[in-house]
mmCIF file of C-alpha atoms in Angstrom:
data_model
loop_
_atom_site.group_PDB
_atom_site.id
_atom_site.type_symbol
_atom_site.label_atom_id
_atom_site.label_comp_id
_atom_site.label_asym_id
_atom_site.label_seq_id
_atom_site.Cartn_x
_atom_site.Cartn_y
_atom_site.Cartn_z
ATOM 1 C CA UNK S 1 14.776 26.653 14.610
ATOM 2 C CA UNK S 2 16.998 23.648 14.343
ATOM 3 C CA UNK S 3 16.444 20.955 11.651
ATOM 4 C CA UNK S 4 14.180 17.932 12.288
ATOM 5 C CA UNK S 5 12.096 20.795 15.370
ATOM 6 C CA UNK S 6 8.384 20.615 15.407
ATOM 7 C CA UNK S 7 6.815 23.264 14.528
ATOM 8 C CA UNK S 8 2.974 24.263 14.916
ATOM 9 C CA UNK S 9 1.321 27.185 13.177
ATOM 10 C CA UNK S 10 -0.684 29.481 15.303
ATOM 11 C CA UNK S 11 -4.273 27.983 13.582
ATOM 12 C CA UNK S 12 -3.499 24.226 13.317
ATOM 13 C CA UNK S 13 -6.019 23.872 16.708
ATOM 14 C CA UNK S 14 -9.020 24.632 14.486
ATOM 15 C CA UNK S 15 -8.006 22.296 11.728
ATOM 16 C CA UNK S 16 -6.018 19.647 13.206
ATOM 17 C CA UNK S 17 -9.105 17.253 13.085
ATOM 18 C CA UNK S 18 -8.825 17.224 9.107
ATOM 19 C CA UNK S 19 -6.884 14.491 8.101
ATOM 20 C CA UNK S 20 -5.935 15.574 4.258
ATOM 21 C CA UNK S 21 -4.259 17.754 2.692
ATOM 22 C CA UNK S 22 -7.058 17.993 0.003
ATOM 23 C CA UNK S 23 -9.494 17.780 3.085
ATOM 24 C CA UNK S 24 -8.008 21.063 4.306
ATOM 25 C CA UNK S 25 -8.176 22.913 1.179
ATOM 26 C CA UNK S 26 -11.848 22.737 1.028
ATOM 27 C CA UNK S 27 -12.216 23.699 4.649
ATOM 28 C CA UNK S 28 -9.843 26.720 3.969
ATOM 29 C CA UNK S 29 -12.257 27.648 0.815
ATOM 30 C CA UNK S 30 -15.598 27.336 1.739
ATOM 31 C CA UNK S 31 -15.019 28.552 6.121
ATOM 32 C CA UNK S 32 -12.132 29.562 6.969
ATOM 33 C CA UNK S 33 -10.851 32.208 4.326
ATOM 34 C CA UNK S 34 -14.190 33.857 3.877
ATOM 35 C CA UNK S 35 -14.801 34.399 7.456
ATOM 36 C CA UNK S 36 -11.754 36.171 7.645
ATOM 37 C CA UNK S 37 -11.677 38.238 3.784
ATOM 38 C CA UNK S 38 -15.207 39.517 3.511
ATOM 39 C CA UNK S 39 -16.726 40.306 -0.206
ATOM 40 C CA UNK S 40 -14.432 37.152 -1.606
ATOM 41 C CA UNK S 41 -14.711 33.743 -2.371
ATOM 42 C CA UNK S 42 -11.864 31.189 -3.090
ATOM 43 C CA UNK S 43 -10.968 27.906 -4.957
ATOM 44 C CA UNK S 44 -7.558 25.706 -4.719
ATOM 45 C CA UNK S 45 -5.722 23.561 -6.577
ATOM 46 C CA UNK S 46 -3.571 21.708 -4.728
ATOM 47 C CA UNK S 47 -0.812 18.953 -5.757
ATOM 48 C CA UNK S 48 2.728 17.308 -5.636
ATOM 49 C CA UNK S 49 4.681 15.926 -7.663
ATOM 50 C CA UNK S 50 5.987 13.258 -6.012
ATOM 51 C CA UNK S 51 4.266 10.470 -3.735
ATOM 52 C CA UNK S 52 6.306 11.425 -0.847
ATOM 53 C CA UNK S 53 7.012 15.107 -1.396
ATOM 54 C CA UNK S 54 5.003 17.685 0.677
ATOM 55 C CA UNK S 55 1.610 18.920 -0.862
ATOM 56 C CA UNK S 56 1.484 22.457 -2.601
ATOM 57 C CA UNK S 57 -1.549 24.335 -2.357
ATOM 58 C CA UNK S 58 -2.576 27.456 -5.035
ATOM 59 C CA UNK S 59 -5.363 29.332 -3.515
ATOM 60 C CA UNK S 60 -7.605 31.077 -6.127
ATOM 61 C CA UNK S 61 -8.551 34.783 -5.045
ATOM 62 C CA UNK S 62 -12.411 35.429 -6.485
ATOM 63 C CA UNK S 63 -13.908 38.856 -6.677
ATOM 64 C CA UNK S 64 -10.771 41.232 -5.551
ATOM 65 C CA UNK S 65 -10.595 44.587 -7.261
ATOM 66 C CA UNK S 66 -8.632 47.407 -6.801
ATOM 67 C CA UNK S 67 -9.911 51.130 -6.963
ATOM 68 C CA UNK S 68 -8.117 54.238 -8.261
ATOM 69 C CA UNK S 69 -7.475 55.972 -5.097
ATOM 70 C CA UNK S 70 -5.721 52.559 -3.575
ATOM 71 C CA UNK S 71 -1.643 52.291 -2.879
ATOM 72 C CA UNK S 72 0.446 50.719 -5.482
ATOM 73 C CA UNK S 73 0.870 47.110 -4.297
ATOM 74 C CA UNK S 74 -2.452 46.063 -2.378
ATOM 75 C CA UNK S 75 -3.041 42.977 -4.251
ATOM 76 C CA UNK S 76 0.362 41.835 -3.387
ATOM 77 C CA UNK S 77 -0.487 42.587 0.083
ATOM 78 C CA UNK S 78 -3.837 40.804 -0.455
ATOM 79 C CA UNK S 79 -1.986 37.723 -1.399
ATOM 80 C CA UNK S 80 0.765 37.874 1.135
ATOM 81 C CA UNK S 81 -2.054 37.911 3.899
ATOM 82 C CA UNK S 82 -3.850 35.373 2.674
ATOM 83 C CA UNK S 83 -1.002 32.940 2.337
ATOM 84 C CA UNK S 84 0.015 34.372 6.052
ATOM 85 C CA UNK S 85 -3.621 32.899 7.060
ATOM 86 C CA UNK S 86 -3.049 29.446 5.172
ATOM 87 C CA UNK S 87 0.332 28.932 6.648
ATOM 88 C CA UNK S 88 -1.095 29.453 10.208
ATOM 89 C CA UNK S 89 -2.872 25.985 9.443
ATOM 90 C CA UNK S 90 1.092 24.340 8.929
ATOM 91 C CA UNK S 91 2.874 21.994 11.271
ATOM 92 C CA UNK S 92 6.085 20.198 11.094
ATOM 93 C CA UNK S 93 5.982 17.275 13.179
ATOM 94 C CA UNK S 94 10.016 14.970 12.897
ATOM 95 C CA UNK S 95 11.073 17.088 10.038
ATOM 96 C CA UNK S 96 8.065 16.722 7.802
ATOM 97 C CA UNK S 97 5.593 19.188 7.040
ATOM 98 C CA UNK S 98 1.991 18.727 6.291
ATOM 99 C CA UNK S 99 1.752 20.879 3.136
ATOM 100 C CA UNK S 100 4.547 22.702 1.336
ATOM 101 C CA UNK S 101 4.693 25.939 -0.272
ATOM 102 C CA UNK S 102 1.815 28.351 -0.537
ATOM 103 C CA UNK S 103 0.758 30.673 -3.603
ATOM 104 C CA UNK S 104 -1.951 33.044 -3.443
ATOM 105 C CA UNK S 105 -3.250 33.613 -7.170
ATOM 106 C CA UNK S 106 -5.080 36.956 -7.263
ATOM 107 C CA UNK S 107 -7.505 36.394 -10.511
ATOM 108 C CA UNK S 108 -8.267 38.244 -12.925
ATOM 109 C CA UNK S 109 -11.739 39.128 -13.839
ATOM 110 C CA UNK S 110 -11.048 37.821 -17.222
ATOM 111 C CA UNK S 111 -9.601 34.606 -15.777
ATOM 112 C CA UNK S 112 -12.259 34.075 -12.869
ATOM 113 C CA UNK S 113 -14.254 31.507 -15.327
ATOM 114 C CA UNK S 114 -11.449 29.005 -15.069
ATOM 115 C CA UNK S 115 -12.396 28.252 -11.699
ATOM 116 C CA UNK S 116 -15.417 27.440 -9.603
ATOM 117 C CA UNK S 117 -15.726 29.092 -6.633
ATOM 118 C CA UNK S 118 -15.053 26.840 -3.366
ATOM 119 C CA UNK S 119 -13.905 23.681 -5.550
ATOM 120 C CA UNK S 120 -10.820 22.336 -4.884
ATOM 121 C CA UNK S 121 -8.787 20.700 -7.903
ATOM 122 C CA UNK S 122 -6.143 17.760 -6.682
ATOM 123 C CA UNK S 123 -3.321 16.936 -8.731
ATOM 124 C CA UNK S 124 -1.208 14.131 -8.947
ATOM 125 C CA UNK S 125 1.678 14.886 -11.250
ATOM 126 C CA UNK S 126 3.601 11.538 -10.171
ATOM 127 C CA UNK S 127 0.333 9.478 -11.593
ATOM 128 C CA UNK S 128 1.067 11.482 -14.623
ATOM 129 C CA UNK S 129 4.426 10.856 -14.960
ATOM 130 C CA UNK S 130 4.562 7.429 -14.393
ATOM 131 C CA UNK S 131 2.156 6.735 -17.184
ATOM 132 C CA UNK S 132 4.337 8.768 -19.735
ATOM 133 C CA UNK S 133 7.458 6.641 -18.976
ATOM 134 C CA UNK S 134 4.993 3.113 -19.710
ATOM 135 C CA UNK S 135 4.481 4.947 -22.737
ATOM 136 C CA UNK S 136 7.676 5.882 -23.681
ATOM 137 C CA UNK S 137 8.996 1.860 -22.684
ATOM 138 C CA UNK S 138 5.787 0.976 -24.469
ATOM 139 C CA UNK S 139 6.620 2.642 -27.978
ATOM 140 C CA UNK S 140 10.437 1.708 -27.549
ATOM 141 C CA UNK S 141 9.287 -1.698 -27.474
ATOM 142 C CA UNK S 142 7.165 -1.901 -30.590
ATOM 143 C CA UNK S 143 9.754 0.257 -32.133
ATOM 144 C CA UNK S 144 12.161 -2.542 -31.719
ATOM 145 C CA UNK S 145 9.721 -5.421 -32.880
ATOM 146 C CA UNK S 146 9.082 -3.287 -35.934
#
């Protein structure tokens, strides 16, 4: 694929109607992902870190548990499908894509409490940022009046 070539992921039909990145997320979490991975549920957290950089999305895996008798690597390959299914939902359209990078998290059951089921966290690390450099110019200020 040449630079700058639209591309459209095999699912973008049944989401293409959701404006947001954010918007997405949630319908990935609460339809799409648990239509399609029975016995689990899924949160997100998804974010960029700056205003005009691609959104990243961190899908949450709820409720996946591996037995004795299965093969060495399965929640690898749990992940690797489920980021295979959010991808589908990807399109570059002139060069620019309408989310980034995607990580499936497999949790924990220790860690499972850190996140509600079907809730989708947005981050804005720019926001974040741009508020720590007004406070750093803040406090250099009313160093130098000191």
């Amino acid at each position: 694929m040449s630079v700058g070539a639209d591309h459209v992921g095999d699912r973008v039909r049944d989401s293409a109607h959701i404006p947001s990145v954010p918007a997405l997320a949630g319908f990935l979490v609460r339809h799409d992902l648990p239509a399609q991975f029975t016995d689990m549920v899924f949160s997100a957290t998804v974010y960029r870190h700056h205003l005009f950089s691609p959104w990243m999305i961190d899908v949450h895996v709820h409720g996946a548990t591996v037995r004795a008798d299965d093969a060495p690597g399965t929640l690898q390959r749990l992940a690797d499908a489920i980021e295979d299914a959010v991808i589908g939902h990807n399109a570059i359209y002139h060069g620019r894509p309408r989310f980034g990078a995607v990580h499936a998290v497999v949790l924990e059951p220790t860690d499972e409490h850190h996140y509600r089921p079907g809730h989708v966290k947005v981050r804005r690390y720019y926001i974040a940022h741009r508020l720590a450099d007004l406070a750093d110019r803040a406090r250099r200020v009313t160093g130098w009046v000191r």
